[in-house]
Coordinates of C-alpha atoms and ligand atoms in Angstrom, one line a residue:
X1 CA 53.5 128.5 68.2
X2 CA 55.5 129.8 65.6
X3 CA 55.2 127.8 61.8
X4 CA 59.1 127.8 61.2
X5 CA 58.7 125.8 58.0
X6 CA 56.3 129.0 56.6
X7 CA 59.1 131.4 58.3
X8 CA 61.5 129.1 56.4
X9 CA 59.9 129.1 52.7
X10 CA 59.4 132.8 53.0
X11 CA 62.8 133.7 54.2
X12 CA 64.4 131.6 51.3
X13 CA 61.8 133.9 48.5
X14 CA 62.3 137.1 50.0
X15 CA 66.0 137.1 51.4
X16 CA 67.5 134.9 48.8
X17 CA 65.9 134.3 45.6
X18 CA 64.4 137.6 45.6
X19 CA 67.9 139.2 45.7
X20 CA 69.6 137.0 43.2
X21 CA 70.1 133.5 44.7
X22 CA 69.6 131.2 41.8
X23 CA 71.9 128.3 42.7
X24 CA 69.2 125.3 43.3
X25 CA 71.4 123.4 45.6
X26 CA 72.1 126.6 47.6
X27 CA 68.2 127.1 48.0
X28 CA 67.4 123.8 48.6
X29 CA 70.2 123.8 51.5
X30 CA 68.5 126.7 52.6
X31 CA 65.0 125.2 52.9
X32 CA 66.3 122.1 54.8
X33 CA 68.5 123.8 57.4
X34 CA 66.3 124.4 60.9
X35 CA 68.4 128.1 61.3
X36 CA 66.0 128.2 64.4
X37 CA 67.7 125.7 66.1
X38 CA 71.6 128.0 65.7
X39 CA 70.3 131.0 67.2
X40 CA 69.6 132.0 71.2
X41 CA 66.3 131.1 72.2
X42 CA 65.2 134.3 73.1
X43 CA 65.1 135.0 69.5
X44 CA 64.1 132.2 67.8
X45 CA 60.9 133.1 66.8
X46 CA 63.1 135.8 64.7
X47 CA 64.9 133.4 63.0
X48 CA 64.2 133.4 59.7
X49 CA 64.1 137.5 59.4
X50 CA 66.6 137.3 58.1
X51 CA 68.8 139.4 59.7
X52 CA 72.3 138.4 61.7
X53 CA 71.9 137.4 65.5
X54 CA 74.4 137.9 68.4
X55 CA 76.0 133.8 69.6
X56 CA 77.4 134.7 72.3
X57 CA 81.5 135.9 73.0
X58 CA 80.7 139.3 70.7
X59 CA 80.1 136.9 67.7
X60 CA 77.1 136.9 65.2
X61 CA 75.5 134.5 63.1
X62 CA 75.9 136.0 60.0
X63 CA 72.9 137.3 57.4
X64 CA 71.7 134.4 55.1
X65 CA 72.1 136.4 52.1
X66 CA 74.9 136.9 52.5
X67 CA 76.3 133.3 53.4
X68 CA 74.0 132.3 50.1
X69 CA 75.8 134.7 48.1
X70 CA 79.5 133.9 49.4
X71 CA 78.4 130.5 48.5
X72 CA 77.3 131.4 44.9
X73 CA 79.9 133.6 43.9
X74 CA 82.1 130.4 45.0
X75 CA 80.2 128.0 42.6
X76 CA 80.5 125.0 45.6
X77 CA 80.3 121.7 43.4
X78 CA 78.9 118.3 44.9
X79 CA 82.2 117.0 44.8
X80 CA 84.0 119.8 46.3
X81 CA 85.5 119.6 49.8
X82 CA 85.3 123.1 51.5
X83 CA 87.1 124.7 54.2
X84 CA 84.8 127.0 56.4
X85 CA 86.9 129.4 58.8
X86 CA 84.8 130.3 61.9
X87 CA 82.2 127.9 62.6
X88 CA 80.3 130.5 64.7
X89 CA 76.7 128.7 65.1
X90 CA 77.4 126.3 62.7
X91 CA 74.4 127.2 60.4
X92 CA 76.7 127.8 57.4
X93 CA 78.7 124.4 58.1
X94 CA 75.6 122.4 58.0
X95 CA 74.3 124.0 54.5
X96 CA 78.0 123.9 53.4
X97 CA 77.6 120.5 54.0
X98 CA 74.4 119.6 52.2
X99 CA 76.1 121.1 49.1
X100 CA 79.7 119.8 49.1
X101 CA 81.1 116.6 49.3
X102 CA 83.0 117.5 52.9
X103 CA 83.0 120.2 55.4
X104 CA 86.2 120.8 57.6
X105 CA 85.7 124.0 59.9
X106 CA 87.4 125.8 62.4
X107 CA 86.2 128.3 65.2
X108 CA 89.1 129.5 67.5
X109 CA 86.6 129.7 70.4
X110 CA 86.4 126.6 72.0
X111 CA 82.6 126.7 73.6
X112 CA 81.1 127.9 70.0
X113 CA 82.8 125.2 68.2
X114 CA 81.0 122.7 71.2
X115 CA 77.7 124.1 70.8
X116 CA 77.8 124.0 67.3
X117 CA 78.8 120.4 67.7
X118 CA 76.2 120.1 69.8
X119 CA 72.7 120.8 67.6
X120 CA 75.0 119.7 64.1
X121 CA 75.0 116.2 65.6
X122 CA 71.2 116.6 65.9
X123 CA 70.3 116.9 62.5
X124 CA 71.1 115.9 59.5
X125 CA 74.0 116.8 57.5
X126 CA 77.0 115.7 55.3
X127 CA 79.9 115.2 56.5
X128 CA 81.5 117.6 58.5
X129 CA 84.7 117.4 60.9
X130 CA 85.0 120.3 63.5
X131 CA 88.3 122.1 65.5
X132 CA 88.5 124.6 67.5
X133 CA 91.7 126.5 67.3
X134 CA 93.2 129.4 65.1
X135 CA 91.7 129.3 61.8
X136 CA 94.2 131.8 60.2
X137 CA 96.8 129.1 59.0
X138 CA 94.1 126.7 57.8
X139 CA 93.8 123.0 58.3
X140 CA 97.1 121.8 56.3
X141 CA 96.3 117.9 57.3
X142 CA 93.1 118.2 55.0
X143 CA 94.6 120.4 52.3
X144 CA 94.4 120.9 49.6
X145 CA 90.5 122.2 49.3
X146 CA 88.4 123.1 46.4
X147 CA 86.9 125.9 48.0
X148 CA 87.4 128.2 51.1
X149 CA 85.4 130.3 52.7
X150 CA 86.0 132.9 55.5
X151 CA 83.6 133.8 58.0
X152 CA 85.5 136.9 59.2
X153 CA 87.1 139.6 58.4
X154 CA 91.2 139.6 57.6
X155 CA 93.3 143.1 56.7
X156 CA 95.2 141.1 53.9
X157 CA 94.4 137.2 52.7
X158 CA 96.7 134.9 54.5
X159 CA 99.1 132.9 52.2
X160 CA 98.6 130.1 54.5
X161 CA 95.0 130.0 53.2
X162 CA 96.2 130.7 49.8
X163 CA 98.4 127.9 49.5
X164 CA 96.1 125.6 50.9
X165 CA 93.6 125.6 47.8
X166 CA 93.3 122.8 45.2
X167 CA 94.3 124.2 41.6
X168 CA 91.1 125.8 40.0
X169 CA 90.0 126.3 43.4
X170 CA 88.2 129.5 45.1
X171 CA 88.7 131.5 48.4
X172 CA 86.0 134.0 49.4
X173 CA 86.7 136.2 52.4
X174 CA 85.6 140.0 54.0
X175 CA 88.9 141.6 53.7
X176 CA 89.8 144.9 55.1
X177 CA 91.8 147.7 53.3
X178 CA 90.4 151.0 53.0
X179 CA 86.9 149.4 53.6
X180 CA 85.6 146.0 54.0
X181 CA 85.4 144.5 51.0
X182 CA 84.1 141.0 49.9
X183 CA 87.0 139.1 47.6
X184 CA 86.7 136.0 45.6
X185 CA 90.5 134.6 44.6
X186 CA 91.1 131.9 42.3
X187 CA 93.8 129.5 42.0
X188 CA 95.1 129.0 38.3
X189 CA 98.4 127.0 38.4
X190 CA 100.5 129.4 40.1
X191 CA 98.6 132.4 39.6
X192 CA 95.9 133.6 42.2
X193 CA 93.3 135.9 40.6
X194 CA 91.6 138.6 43.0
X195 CA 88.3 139.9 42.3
X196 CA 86.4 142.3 44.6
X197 CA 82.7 142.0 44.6
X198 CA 81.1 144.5 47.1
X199 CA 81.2 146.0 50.3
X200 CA 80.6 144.3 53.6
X201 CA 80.6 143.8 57.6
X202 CA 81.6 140.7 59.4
X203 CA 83.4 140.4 62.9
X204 CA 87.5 140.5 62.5
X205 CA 89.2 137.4 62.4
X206 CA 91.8 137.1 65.4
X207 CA 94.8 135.0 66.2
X208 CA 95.1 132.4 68.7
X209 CA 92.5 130.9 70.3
X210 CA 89.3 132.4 72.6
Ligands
SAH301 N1 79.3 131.4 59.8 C1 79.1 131.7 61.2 C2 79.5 133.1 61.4 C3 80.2 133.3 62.7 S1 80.9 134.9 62.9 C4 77.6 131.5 61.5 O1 76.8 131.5 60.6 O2 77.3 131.4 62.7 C5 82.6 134.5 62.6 C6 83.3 133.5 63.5 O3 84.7 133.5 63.2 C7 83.2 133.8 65.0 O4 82.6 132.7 65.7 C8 84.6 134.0 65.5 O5 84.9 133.4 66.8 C9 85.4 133.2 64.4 N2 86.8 133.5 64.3 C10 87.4 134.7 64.3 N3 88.7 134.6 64.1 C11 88.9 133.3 63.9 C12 90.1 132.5 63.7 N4 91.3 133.1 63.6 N5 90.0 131.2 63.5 C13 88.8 130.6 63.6 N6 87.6 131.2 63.8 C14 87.7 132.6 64.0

């Protein structure tokens, strides 16, 4: 019988704070979050390795660093409402949602976004509000966002997106030129500031729905 809540702790010391996660929000998130319960059975006593998992439909759970990093290098405030673009498990929307005032996230394959519905409703979490559909033009009914955060990789950061962030707001997302690169934007008036932070891997983001 595997002691998930050691697995847990020790993932959260040696994945995250070991490599720089300072945030204590973030950590906490991380701590309270059963990532057991997002991943295929068959591997569930891997869990917390802290490593990414396939989900299913050539997708992966992604690696918790670097979820907790996207997170950090966003600065996600209590008050903040974020928009998550691809659901995937739904691990990341339920520590998103321990962290931020709201969660709205999309996952453009419909049986993903119902699973992830599926164990999210099971535990507890802040508020979330789930769609499946094409994430690539946002969620304009719940716009603007303080924050946005993309789960998978684009070859240039949709305007769409762009224009759906709150004034002071941030968008992190994998975006592919040359290589993948991890880029933080941030909204000032009319101005969008890019910074690139370091290299990556995450599954494209495609149009239209799975
Ligand atoms: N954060 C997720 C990672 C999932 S991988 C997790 O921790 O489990 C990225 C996800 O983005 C995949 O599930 C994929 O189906 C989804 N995706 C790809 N393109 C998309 C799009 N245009 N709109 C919404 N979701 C998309």
């Amino acid at each position: 019988m595997t002691d998930y809540g050691i697995a847990r702790r020790r993932m959260v010391e040696e994945q995250l704070v070991a490599r720089g996660i300072r945030d204590e929000r973030i950590i906490d998130a991380f701590l309270a979050v059963p990532r057991h319960l997002f991943v295929d059975p068959a591997v569930r006593s891997r869990a917390y390795d802290g490593c990414s998992f396939p989900i299913g439909y050539n997708q992966t759970i992604s690696q918790p660093f670097i979820q907790a990093a996207m997170m950090q290098h966003l600065g996600i405030k209590s008050t903040d409402r974020v928009l998550e673009i691809g659901t995937g498990s739904g691990y990341q929307t339920a520590i998103l949602s321990m962290i931020a005032r709201e969660v709205c996230s999309i996952e453009r394959i419909e049986a993903l976004s119902a699973a992830a519905e599926a164990v999210l409703k099971d535990i507890p979490t802040g508020r979330i509000r789930l769609r499946a559909g094409d994430g690539s033009a946002g969620w304009p009914y719940y716009a603007p966002f303080d924050k946005i955060i993309v789960s998978a990789a684009m070859s240039k950061c949709s305007e769409e997106l762009l224009s759906q962030l709150a004034d002071g707001g941030g968008l992190i997302a994998p975006v592919q030129d040359v290589e993948e690169q991890l880029v933080l934007y941030s909204k000032k008036g009319e101005a969008i500031e890019e910074l690139k932070l370091s290299r990556c891997s995450f599954v494209p983001l495609l149009k239209g729905v799975g």
